[in-house]
mmCIF file of C-alpha atoms and ligand atoms in Angstrom:
data_model
loop_
_atom_site.group_PDB
_atom_site.id
_atom_site.type_symbol
_atom_site.label_atom_id
_atom_site.label_comp_id
_atom_site.label_asym_id
_atom_site.label_seq_id
_atom_site.Cartn_x
_atom_site.Cartn_y
_atom_site.Cartn_z
ATOM 1 C CA UNK A 297 -18.798 -5.724 -40.483
ATOM 2 C CA UNK A 298 -18.892 -2.059 -39.891
ATOM 3 C CA UNK A 299 -21.269 -1.277 -37.241
ATOM 4 C CA UNK A 300 -24.671 1.246 -38.456
ATOM 5 C CA UNK A 301 -25.464 3.975 -35.779
ATOM 6 C CA UNK A 302 -27.733 5.203 -38.457
ATOM 7 C CA UNK A 303 -30.075 2.353 -38.470
ATOM 8 C CA UNK A 304 -33.885 2.563 -37.829
ATOM 9 C CA UNK A 305 -34.748 0.470 -35.168
ATOM 10 C CA UNK A 306 -38.710 -0.492 -33.852
ATOM 11 C CA UNK A 307 -38.784 -1.838 -30.436
ATOM 12 C CA UNK A 308 -41.465 -4.699 -29.891
ATOM 13 C CA UNK A 309 -43.891 -4.675 -26.463
ATOM 14 C CA UNK A 310 -43.933 -1.654 -24.299
ATOM 15 C CA UNK A 311 -43.823 -2.818 -20.292
ATOM 16 C CA UNK A 312 -41.721 -1.915 -17.427
ATOM 17 C CA UNK A 313 -38.621 -3.139 -19.424
ATOM 18 C CA UNK A 314 -39.187 -1.872 -23.290
ATOM 19 C CA UNK A 315 -40.045 1.332 -22.539
ATOM 20 C CA UNK A 316 -36.811 1.273 -20.373
ATOM 21 C CA UNK A 317 -35.020 -0.280 -23.733
ATOM 22 C CA UNK A 318 -37.123 2.016 -25.950
ATOM 23 C CA UNK A 319 -36.771 5.718 -24.049
ATOM 24 C CA UNK A 320 -32.689 5.038 -23.952
ATOM 25 C CA UNK A 321 -33.031 4.709 -28.082
ATOM 26 C CA UNK A 322 -34.779 7.799 -28.972
ATOM 27 C CA UNK A 323 -32.552 10.052 -26.222
ATOM 28 C CA UNK A 324 -29.465 9.245 -27.592
ATOM 29 C CA UNK A 325 -31.339 9.666 -31.125
ATOM 30 C CA UNK A 326 -32.163 6.758 -33.023
ATOM 31 C CA UNK A 327 -35.028 6.585 -35.473
ATOM 32 C CA UNK A 328 -37.040 4.427 -33.679
ATOM 33 C CA UNK A 329 -40.778 2.764 -34.201
ATOM 34 C CA UNK A 330 -42.161 1.557 -30.927
ATOM 35 C CA UNK A 331 -45.833 -0.746 -30.442
ATOM 36 C CA UNK A 332 -47.969 -2.713 -27.419
ATOM 37 C CA UNK A 333 -50.352 -4.692 -27.563
ATOM 38 C CA UNK A 334 -52.517 -2.591 -25.727
ATOM 39 C CA UNK A 335 -52.085 1.290 -26.561
ATOM 40 C CA UNK A 336 -51.321 3.943 -24.519
ATOM 41 C CA UNK A 337 -48.171 3.239 -24.111
ATOM 42 C CA UNK A 338 -45.948 4.770 -26.789
ATOM 43 C CA UNK A 339 -47.587 8.402 -25.503
ATOM 44 C CA UNK A 340 -44.787 9.551 -23.371
ATOM 45 C CA UNK A 341 -42.127 7.939 -26.099
ATOM 46 C CA UNK A 342 -44.128 9.943 -28.988
ATOM 47 C CA UNK A 343 -43.849 12.805 -26.498
ATOM 48 C CA UNK A 344 -39.898 12.038 -26.166
ATOM 49 C CA UNK A 345 -39.589 12.027 -30.507
ATOM 50 C CA UNK A 346 -40.441 8.017 -31.373
ATOM 51 C CA UNK A 347 -43.241 6.995 -33.404
ATOM 52 C CA UNK A 348 -45.686 4.662 -32.643
ATOM 53 C CA UNK A 349 -46.771 1.885 -34.830
ATOM 54 C CA UNK A 350 -50.557 0.832 -34.717
ATOM 55 C CA UNK A 351 -50.118 -2.855 -35.429
ATOM 56 C CA UNK A 352 -46.422 -5.328 -34.539
ATOM 57 C CA UNK A 353 -46.572 -5.804 -38.714
ATOM 58 C CA UNK A 354 -46.370 -2.474 -39.013
ATOM 59 C CA UNK A 355 -43.370 -1.690 -36.557
ATOM 60 C CA UNK A 356 -41.510 -4.610 -38.178
ATOM 61 C CA UNK A 357 -41.954 -2.694 -41.836
ATOM 62 C CA UNK A 358 -40.641 0.375 -40.059
ATOM 63 C CA UNK A 359 -37.435 -1.094 -38.207
ATOM 64 C CA UNK A 360 -34.451 -3.254 -39.733
ATOM 65 C CA UNK A 361 -33.180 -3.736 -36.447
ATOM 66 C CA UNK A 362 -36.418 -5.266 -34.148
ATOM 67 C CA UNK A 363 -35.972 -5.671 -30.798
ATOM 68 C CA UNK A 364 -38.979 -7.512 -29.241
ATOM 69 C CA UNK A 365 -38.884 -7.307 -25.027
ATOM 70 C CA UNK A 366 -42.186 -9.504 -24.670
ATOM 71 C CA UNK A 367 -43.390 -11.406 -21.503
ATOM 72 C CA UNK A 368 -42.594 -14.600 -22.123
ATOM 73 C CA UNK A 369 -41.314 -17.294 -25.117
ATOM 74 C CA UNK A 370 -44.980 -17.958 -25.973
ATOM 75 C CA UNK A 371 -46.101 -13.891 -26.501
ATOM 76 C CA UNK A 372 -42.920 -13.796 -28.409
ATOM 77 C CA UNK A 373 -44.136 -16.351 -30.683
ATOM 78 C CA UNK A 374 -47.346 -15.110 -30.988
ATOM 79 C CA UNK A 375 -46.273 -11.667 -32.535
ATOM 80 C CA UNK A 376 -43.936 -12.390 -34.265
ATOM 81 C CA UNK A 377 -45.155 -16.257 -35.863
ATOM 82 C CA UNK A 378 -47.802 -13.879 -38.297
ATOM 83 C CA UNK A 379 -44.704 -12.374 -39.654
ATOM 84 C CA UNK A 380 -41.838 -13.907 -41.018
ATOM 85 C CA UNK A 381 -42.234 -12.827 -44.528
ATOM 86 C CA UNK A 382 -42.285 -9.187 -42.939
ATOM 87 C CA UNK A 383 -39.258 -9.950 -40.582
ATOM 88 C CA UNK A 384 -36.694 -11.740 -43.605
ATOM 89 C CA UNK A 385 -33.895 -10.066 -44.014
ATOM 90 C CA UNK A 386 -33.764 -8.197 -40.996
ATOM 91 C CA UNK A 387 -32.247 -8.393 -37.595
ATOM 92 C CA UNK A 388 -34.228 -9.124 -34.546
ATOM 93 C CA UNK A 389 -32.372 -9.040 -30.415
ATOM 94 C CA UNK A 390 -34.714 -11.005 -28.747
ATOM 95 C CA UNK A 391 -34.296 -9.707 -24.815
ATOM 96 C CA UNK A 392 -37.800 -11.823 -23.612
ATOM 97 C CA UNK A 393 -36.254 -13.788 -20.240
ATOM 98 C CA UNK A 394 -36.504 -17.574 -21.728
ATOM 99 C CA UNK A 395 -34.922 -20.689 -21.288
ATOM 100 C CA UNK A 396 -31.328 -21.451 -23.118
ATOM 101 C CA UNK A 397 -33.999 -24.497 -24.842
ATOM 102 C CA UNK A 398 -35.890 -21.186 -26.318
ATOM 103 C CA UNK A 399 -33.975 -18.685 -26.662
ATOM 104 C CA UNK A 400 -32.589 -22.173 -28.984
ATOM 105 C CA UNK A 401 -35.730 -22.458 -30.202
ATOM 106 C CA UNK A 402 -35.922 -19.162 -31.235
ATOM 107 C CA UNK A 403 -32.785 -18.632 -32.769
ATOM 108 C CA UNK A 404 -33.459 -21.581 -35.701
ATOM 109 C CA UNK A 405 -37.385 -20.695 -35.875
ATOM 110 C CA UNK A 406 -35.176 -16.648 -37.304
ATOM 111 C CA UNK A 407 -32.581 -18.633 -39.072
ATOM 112 C CA UNK A 408 -35.921 -21.198 -41.526
ATOM 113 C CA UNK A 409 -37.527 -17.138 -41.413
ATOM 114 C CA UNK A 410 -33.891 -15.371 -43.061
ATOM 115 C CA UNK A 411 -33.708 -13.090 -40.227
ATOM 116 C CA UNK A 412 -30.187 -12.275 -38.540
ATOM 117 C CA UNK A 413 -30.852 -12.982 -34.504
ATOM 118 C CA UNK A 414 -29.073 -12.186 -31.167
ATOM 119 C CA UNK A 415 -30.405 -13.277 -27.878
ATOM 120 C CA UNK A 416 -30.237 -11.359 -24.627
ATOM 121 C CA UNK A 417 -30.259 -11.676 -20.850
ATOM 122 C CA UNK A 418 -31.000 -8.337 -19.076
ATOM 123 C CA UNK A 419 -29.450 -8.547 -15.990
ATOM 124 C CA UNK A 420 -30.950 -4.865 -14.873
ATOM 125 C CA UNK A 421 -34.397 -3.572 -13.456
ATOM 126 C CA UNK A 422 -36.386 -1.254 -15.267
ATOM 127 C CA UNK A 423 -34.654 2.205 -14.709
ATOM 128 C CA UNK A 424 -31.199 0.804 -14.094
ATOM 129 C CA UNK A 425 -31.577 0.792 -18.314
ATOM 130 C CA UNK A 426 -28.760 3.523 -19.320
ATOM 131 C CA UNK A 427 -26.853 3.763 -15.895
ATOM 132 C CA UNK A 428 -24.195 1.960 -14.057
ATOM 133 C CA UNK A 429 -24.592 -1.535 -13.338
ATOM 134 C CA UNK A 430 -26.966 -2.234 -15.701
ATOM 135 C CA UNK A 431 -25.386 -5.700 -17.813
ATOM 136 C CA UNK A 432 -26.756 -6.972 -20.838
ATOM 137 C CA UNK A 433 -25.797 -10.444 -21.492
ATOM 138 C CA UNK A 434 -25.585 -11.909 -25.435
ATOM 139 C CA UNK A 435 -25.224 -14.449 -27.912
ATOM 140 C CA UNK A 436 -26.454 -15.782 -31.137
ATOM 141 C CA UNK A 437 -24.287 -14.021 -33.629
ATOM 142 C CA UNK A 438 -21.447 -12.455 -33.689
ATOM 143 C CA UNK A 439 -22.366 -9.968 -36.685
ATOM 144 C CA UNK A 440 -25.419 -8.358 -34.591
ATOM 145 C CA UNK A 441 -23.648 -8.257 -32.357
ATOM 146 C CA UNK A 442 -20.657 -6.758 -33.618
ATOM 147 C CA UNK A 443 -23.059 -4.163 -35.734
ATOM 148 C CA UNK A 444 -25.312 -2.763 -32.950
ATOM 149 C CA UNK A 445 -22.399 -2.641 -29.912
ATOM 150 C CA UNK A 446 -22.569 1.034 -29.711
ATOM 151 C CA UNK A 447 -26.740 0.573 -29.659
ATOM 152 C CA UNK A 448 -26.353 -2.099 -26.922
ATOM 153 C CA UNK A 449 -23.975 -0.284 -25.275
ATOM 154 C CA UNK A 450 -27.104 2.212 -24.384
ATOM 155 C CA UNK A 451 -28.419 -0.061 -22.164
ATOM 156 C CA UNK A 452 -25.488 -1.253 -20.282
ATOM 157 C CA UNK A 453 -22.681 -3.084 -20.157
ATOM 158 C CA UNK A 454 -22.887 -5.383 -23.301
ATOM 159 C CA UNK A 455 -20.947 -9.222 -22.755
ATOM 160 C CA UNK A 456 -21.192 -11.395 -25.691
ATOM 161 C CA UNK A 457 -20.492 -15.543 -24.937
ATOM 162 C CA UNK A 458 -20.336 -16.842 -28.457
ATOM 163 C CA UNK A 459 -22.816 -18.587 -31.354
ATOM 164 C CA UNK A 460 -25.091 -20.897 -29.291
ATOM 165 C CA UNK A 461 -28.626 -18.922 -28.865
ATOM 166 C CA UNK A 462 -28.579 -20.148 -25.571
ATOM 167 C CA UNK A 463 -25.703 -19.027 -23.323
ATOM 168 C CA UNK A 464 -27.485 -15.646 -22.447
ATOM 169 C CA UNK A 465 -30.427 -17.123 -20.740
ATOM 170 C CA UNK A 466 -27.826 -19.737 -19.204
ATOM 171 C CA UNK A 467 -25.819 -17.005 -17.681
ATOM 172 C CA UNK A 468 -28.927 -15.079 -17.107
ATOM 173 C CA UNK A 469 -30.754 -17.497 -15.358
ATOM 174 C CA UNK A 470 -27.878 -19.203 -13.553
ATOM 175 C CA UNK A 471 -26.932 -15.683 -11.936
ATOM 176 C CA UNK A 472 -30.271 -15.301 -11.065
ATOM 177 C CA UNK A 473 -30.452 -18.884 -9.492
ATOM 178 C CA UNK A 474 -27.295 -17.762 -7.384
ATOM 179 C CA UNK A 475 -28.988 -14.151 -6.174
ATOM 180 C CA UNK A 476 -32.358 -16.285 -5.009
ATOM 181 C CA UNK A 477 -30.511 -18.543 -3.026
ATOM 182 C CA UNK A 478 -28.739 -15.656 -1.732
ATOM 183 C CA UNK A 479 -32.026 -13.551 -0.338
ATOM 184 C CA UNK A 480 -33.662 -16.332 0.614
ATOM 185 C CA UNK A 481 -30.654 -17.138 3.139
ATOM 186 C CA UNK A 482 -30.856 -13.307 4.246
ATOM 187 C CA UNK A 483 -34.032 -14.418 4.724
ATOM 188 C CA UNK A 484 -33.495 -17.104 6.631
ATOM 189 C CA UNK A 485 -31.720 -15.093 9.028
ATOM 190 C CA UNK A 486 -34.227 -11.806 9.365
ATOM 191 C CA UNK A 487 -36.561 -15.360 10.327
ATOM 192 C CA UNK A 488 -33.558 -16.461 12.968
ATOM 193 C CA UNK A 489 -34.030 -13.497 14.859
ATOM 194 C CA UNK A 490 -37.456 -12.099 14.144
ATOM 195 C CA UNK A 491 -38.277 -14.101 17.802
ATOM 196 C CA UNK A 492 -35.208 -12.058 19.361
ATOM 197 C CA UNK A 493 -36.728 -8.115 18.633
ATOM 198 C CA UNK A 494 -34.281 -7.492 16.254
ATOM 199 C CA UNK A 495 -36.106 -5.783 13.039
ATOM 200 C CA UNK A 496 -35.332 -6.877 9.417
ATOM 201 C CA UNK A 497 -34.101 -3.332 9.151
ATOM 202 C CA UNK A 498 -31.347 -3.767 11.660
ATOM 203 C CA UNK A 499 -30.000 -7.160 10.602
ATOM 204 C CA UNK A 500 -29.804 -5.965 6.685
ATOM 205 C CA UNK A 501 -26.910 -3.526 8.946
ATOM 206 C CA UNK A 502 -24.880 -6.824 9.934
ATOM 207 C CA UNK A 503 -25.324 -9.189 6.968
ATOM 208 C CA UNK A 504 -24.375 -6.777 3.835
ATOM 209 C CA UNK A 505 -20.938 -6.529 4.433
ATOM 210 C CA UNK A 506 -20.959 -10.056 6.396
ATOM 211 C CA UNK A 507 -21.960 -11.214 2.975
ATOM 212 C CA UNK A 508 -20.364 -9.058 1.003
ATOM 213 C CA UNK A 509 -17.162 -9.976 2.215
ATOM 214 C CA UNK A 510 -18.041 -14.094 1.920
ATOM 215 C CA UNK A 511 -18.395 -13.434 -2.182
ATOM 216 C CA UNK A 512 -14.483 -13.162 -1.523
ATOM 217 C CA UNK A 513 -15.055 -17.487 -1.151
ATOM 218 C CA UNK A 514 -15.859 -17.538 -4.757
ATOM 219 C CA UNK A 515 -12.820 -17.596 -6.507
ATOM 220 C CA UNK A 516 -11.312 -20.717 -4.301
ATOM 221 C CA UNK A 517 -14.456 -22.485 -4.062
ATOM 222 C CA UNK A 518 -13.919 -21.734 -7.791
ATOM 223 C CA UNK A 519 -9.621 -22.922 -8.302
ATOM 224 C CA UNK A 520 -10.572 -25.724 -6.306
ATOM 225 C CA UNK A 521 -13.470 -27.299 -8.780
ATOM 226 C CA UNK A 522 -11.915 -26.299 -12.101
ATOM 227 C CA UNK A 523 -8.734 -27.872 -9.834
ATOM 228 C CA UNK A 524 -10.788 -30.910 -9.497
ATOM 229 C CA UNK A 525 -9.728 -32.199 -6.662
ATOM 230 C CA UNK A 526 -11.126 -31.794 -3.375
ATOM 231 C CA UNK A 527 -9.087 -32.269 -0.800
ATOM 232 C CA UNK A 528 -6.418 -29.766 -1.192
ATOM 233 C CA UNK A 529 -5.472 -28.317 2.503
ATOM 234 C CA UNK A 530 -6.614 -25.554 4.190
ATOM 235 C CA UNK A 531 -10.703 -26.157 3.340
ATOM 236 C CA UNK A 532 -12.958 -26.108 5.805
ATOM 237 C CA UNK A 533 -13.957 -29.698 5.343
ATOM 238 C CA UNK A 534 -17.507 -31.028 4.961
ATOM 239 C CA UNK A 535 -18.105 -32.434 8.468
ATOM 240 C CA UNK A 536 -16.804 -29.403 9.879
ATOM 241 C CA UNK A 537 -19.931 -27.645 8.010
ATOM 242 C CA UNK A 538 -22.506 -29.988 8.752
ATOM 243 C CA UNK A 539 -25.003 -27.438 10.114
ATOM 244 C CA UNK A 540 -26.404 -29.300 12.801
ATOM 245 C CA UNK A 541 -25.945 -26.603 15.720
ATOM 246 C CA UNK A 542 -26.928 -24.140 12.793
ATOM 247 C CA UNK A 543 -30.153 -26.312 11.733
ATOM 248 C CA UNK A 544 -30.888 -26.791 15.587
ATOM 249 C CA UNK A 545 -30.893 -22.871 16.326
ATOM 250 C CA UNK A 546 -33.168 -22.601 13.394
ATOM 251 C CA UNK A 547 -35.857 -25.452 14.839
ATOM 252 C CA UNK A 548 -35.498 -22.778 18.629
ATOM 253 C CA UNK A 549 -36.505 -19.925 16.627
ATOM 254 C CA UNK A 550 -39.511 -21.927 16.117
ATOM 255 C CA UNK A 551 -39.056 -21.118 12.497
ATOM 256 C CA UNK A 552 -39.459 -22.943 9.346
ATOM 257 C CA UNK A 553 -35.909 -25.053 9.156
ATOM 258 C CA UNK A 554 -35.807 -25.572 5.106
ATOM 259 C CA UNK A 555 -33.663 -23.288 3.050
ATOM 260 C CA UNK A 556 -30.348 -24.259 5.484
ATOM 261 C CA UNK A 557 -31.773 -28.072 5.931
ATOM 262 C CA UNK A 558 -31.701 -28.066 1.674
ATOM 263 C CA UNK A 559 -27.854 -26.950 2.387
ATOM 264 C CA UNK A 560 -27.018 -30.086 4.858
ATOM 265 C CA UNK A 561 -29.132 -32.265 2.687
ATOM 266 C CA UNK A 562 -26.500 -31.378 0.403
ATOM 267 C CA UNK A 563 -23.573 -31.385 2.391
ATOM 268 C CA UNK A 564 -24.806 -34.500 4.066
ATOM 269 C CA UNK A 565 -24.789 -36.483 0.711
ATOM 270 C CA UNK A 566 -21.194 -36.070 0.305
ATOM 271 C CA UNK A 567 -20.698 -36.739 3.822
ATOM 272 C CA UNK A 568 -22.520 -40.433 3.490
ATOM 273 C CA UNK A 569 -20.458 -40.917 0.215
ATOM 274 C CA UNK A 570 -17.529 -40.670 2.130
ATOM 275 C CA UNK A 571 -16.465 -37.293 0.669
ATOM 276 C CA UNK A 572 -16.539 -36.108 4.886
ATOM 277 C CA UNK A 573 -12.949 -34.923 5.294
ATOM 278 C CA UNK A 574 -12.868 -32.665 2.137
ATOM 279 C CA UNK A 575 -13.173 -28.947 1.414
ATOM 280 C CA UNK A 576 -17.524 -27.534 1.106
ATOM 281 C CA UNK A 577 -17.203 -26.772 -2.468
ATOM 282 C CA UNK A 578 -17.679 -30.640 -3.217
ATOM 283 C CA UNK A 579 -21.183 -30.030 -2.818
ATOM 284 C CA UNK A 580 -21.691 -28.912 -6.463
ATOM 285 C CA UNK A 581 -21.477 -32.866 -6.915
ATOM 286 C CA UNK A 582 -24.348 -33.540 -4.731
ATOM 287 C CA UNK A 583 -25.991 -30.211 -7.027
ATOM 288 C CA UNK A 584 -24.908 -31.626 -9.654
ATOM 289 C CA UNK A 585 -26.870 -35.396 -9.992
ATOM 290 C CA UNK A 586 -29.965 -34.660 -8.651
ATOM 291 C CA UNK A 587 -31.503 -37.398 -6.587
HETATM 292 N N1 FVH B 1893 -38.850 -5.651 -14.804
HETATM 293 C C1 FVH B 1893 -38.407 -6.425 -14.631
HETATM 294 O O1 FVH B 1893 -37.251 -5.945 -13.762
HETATM 295 C C2 FVH B 1893 -37.350 -7.142 -15.501
HETATM 296 C C3 FVH B 1893 -35.749 -7.344 -15.405
HETATM 297 C C4 FVH B 1893 -34.901 -8.317 -16.314
HETATM 298 C C5 FVH B 1893 -35.644 -8.834 -17.460
HETATM 299 N N2 FVH B 1893 -37.304 -8.490 -17.443
HETATM 300 C C6 FVH B 1893 -37.832 -9.517 -18.376
HETATM 301 O O2 FVH B 1893 -37.789 -8.538 -19.620
HETATM 302 C C7 FVH B 1893 -39.275 -8.806 -20.586
HETATM 303 C C8 FVH B 1893 -40.535 -7.909 -20.482
HETATM 304 O O3 FVH B 1893 -40.353 -7.635 -18.883
HETATM 305 P P1 FVH B 1893 -41.462 -6.345 -18.638
HETATM 306 O O4 FVH B 1893 -41.093 -5.775 -17.363
HETATM 307 O O5 FVH B 1893 -41.489 -5.122 -19.540
HETATM 308 O O6 FVH B 1893 -42.745 -7.584 -18.570
HETATM 309 P P2 FVH B 1893 -44.254 -6.750 -18.118
HETATM 310 O O7 FVH B 1893 -44.522 -4.949 -17.436
HETATM 311 O O8 FVH B 1893 -45.260 -6.997 -17.792
HETATM 312 O O9 FVH B 1893 -44.945 -5.994 -19.766
HETATM 313 C C9 FVH B 1893 -44.909 -7.532 -20.593
HETATM 314 C C10 FVH B 1893 -44.993 -6.734 -22.230
HETATM 315 O O10 FVH B 1893 -45.350 -7.764 -22.461
HETATM 316 C C11 FVH B 1893 -46.491 -7.682 -23.804
HETATM 317 N N3 FVH B 1893 -47.177 -8.973 -23.754
HETATM 318 C C12 FVH B 1893 -47.501 -10.068 -22.575
HETATM 319 N N4 FVH B 1893 -48.108 -10.867 -23.356
HETATM 320 C C13 FVH B 1893 -48.455 -10.561 -25.185
HETATM 321 C C14 FVH B 1893 -48.492 -11.365 -25.563
HETATM 322 N N5 FVH B 1893 -49.207 -12.462 -26.153
HETATM 323 N N6 FVH B 1893 -48.717 -10.990 -26.854
HETATM 324 C C15 FVH B 1893 -48.272 -8.965 -27.360
HETATM 325 N N7 FVH B 1893 -47.604 -8.729 -26.508
HETATM 326 C C16 FVH B 1893 -47.629 -9.526 -25.166
HETATM 327 C C17 FVH B 1893 -47.087 -6.625 -22.939
HETATM 328 O O11 FVH B 1893 -47.959 -5.964 -23.709
HETATM 329 P P3 FVH B 1893 -49.891 -5.486 -22.844
HETATM 330 O O12 FVH B 1893 -50.074 -6.554 -21.814
HETATM 331 O O13 FVH B 1893 -49.486 -4.446 -22.024
HETATM 332 O O14 FVH B 1893 -50.381 -5.729 -24.500
HETATM 333 C C18 FVH B 1893 -45.458 -6.049 -22.677
HETATM 334 O O15 FVH B 1893 -45.989 -4.936 -23.351
HETATM 335 C C19 FVH B 1893 -39.694 -10.359 -18.949
HETATM 336 O O16 FVH B 1893 -39.222 -11.028 -20.569
HETATM 337 C C20 FVH B 1893 -38.870 -9.922 -18.243
HETATM 338 O O17 FVH B 1893 -38.665 -11.020 -17.956
HETATM 339 C C21 FVH B 1893 -37.928 -8.008 -16.776
#
């Protein structure tokens, strides 16, 4: 597969993220046509050298490569369903956040319409696009990923996970799940110390290096999980980590125990099943089996 640096690109959706993606393309010199449902959002991009299309159909017809960065799966269908004939023979890269099943649905829709399809999950906020730290995950057509890698790298580090169009979304949402639970843990700690007169800022200064250091434990947990043996020596046992003190201290501070009780519940299910002497990584078995 050859690469293509002279492609005409169209970007559908000029929200905060779509504008950042289109801006990076315009800045890099790609011939870029943009469209947004409501008018006025293309003005800055046009001033920088982009072209504005009056309709989504005009934008699709102007681009061999079409980027969709819309609100959600429903809005992608709303915009593209009437344009399947115009899209036929073109390439669609959809970086709208969707569930894995919605990504697979879009890939099937594209295959029916004769459209080459790559799905993307953006691991960045708009101001990070084109800067170190931005990362975009892809799955779907390997040919599309290879052909447009240099364009995709303008946005951030690009990682391709395979032909299953749902994989990028799956990784995206799994990583976000880890982030949100970690954020909730930090906020729980901040709420715990607040009655003692500690500001959130003071707590953040302590929590950031602590949590950063604790991420060093991921590899050890992963080795135990992938090895399938939670009895490996040297691990902190579930009974030792029962979180009784942590939950009691939370209650003493007069705040909600929901965050820590959630973790304690996952631990307790494994202890109740007779695995209390095994390592903390075993709570993944509670997570895998909904109650
Ligand atoms: N912004 C972020 O930090 C996150 C980072 C991770 C990835 N997300 C996802 O990117 C998609 C777009 O996000 P966004 O930040 O650009 O979102 P908004 O600024 O809210 O813009 C939404 C655009 O979608 C258009 N739109 C909405 N519904 C429709 C529709 N039915 N038909 C046509 N267009 C539609 C909207 O148009 P308008 O309201 O300006 O007319 C905006 O262009 C998203 O999946 C994030 O989860 C961003």
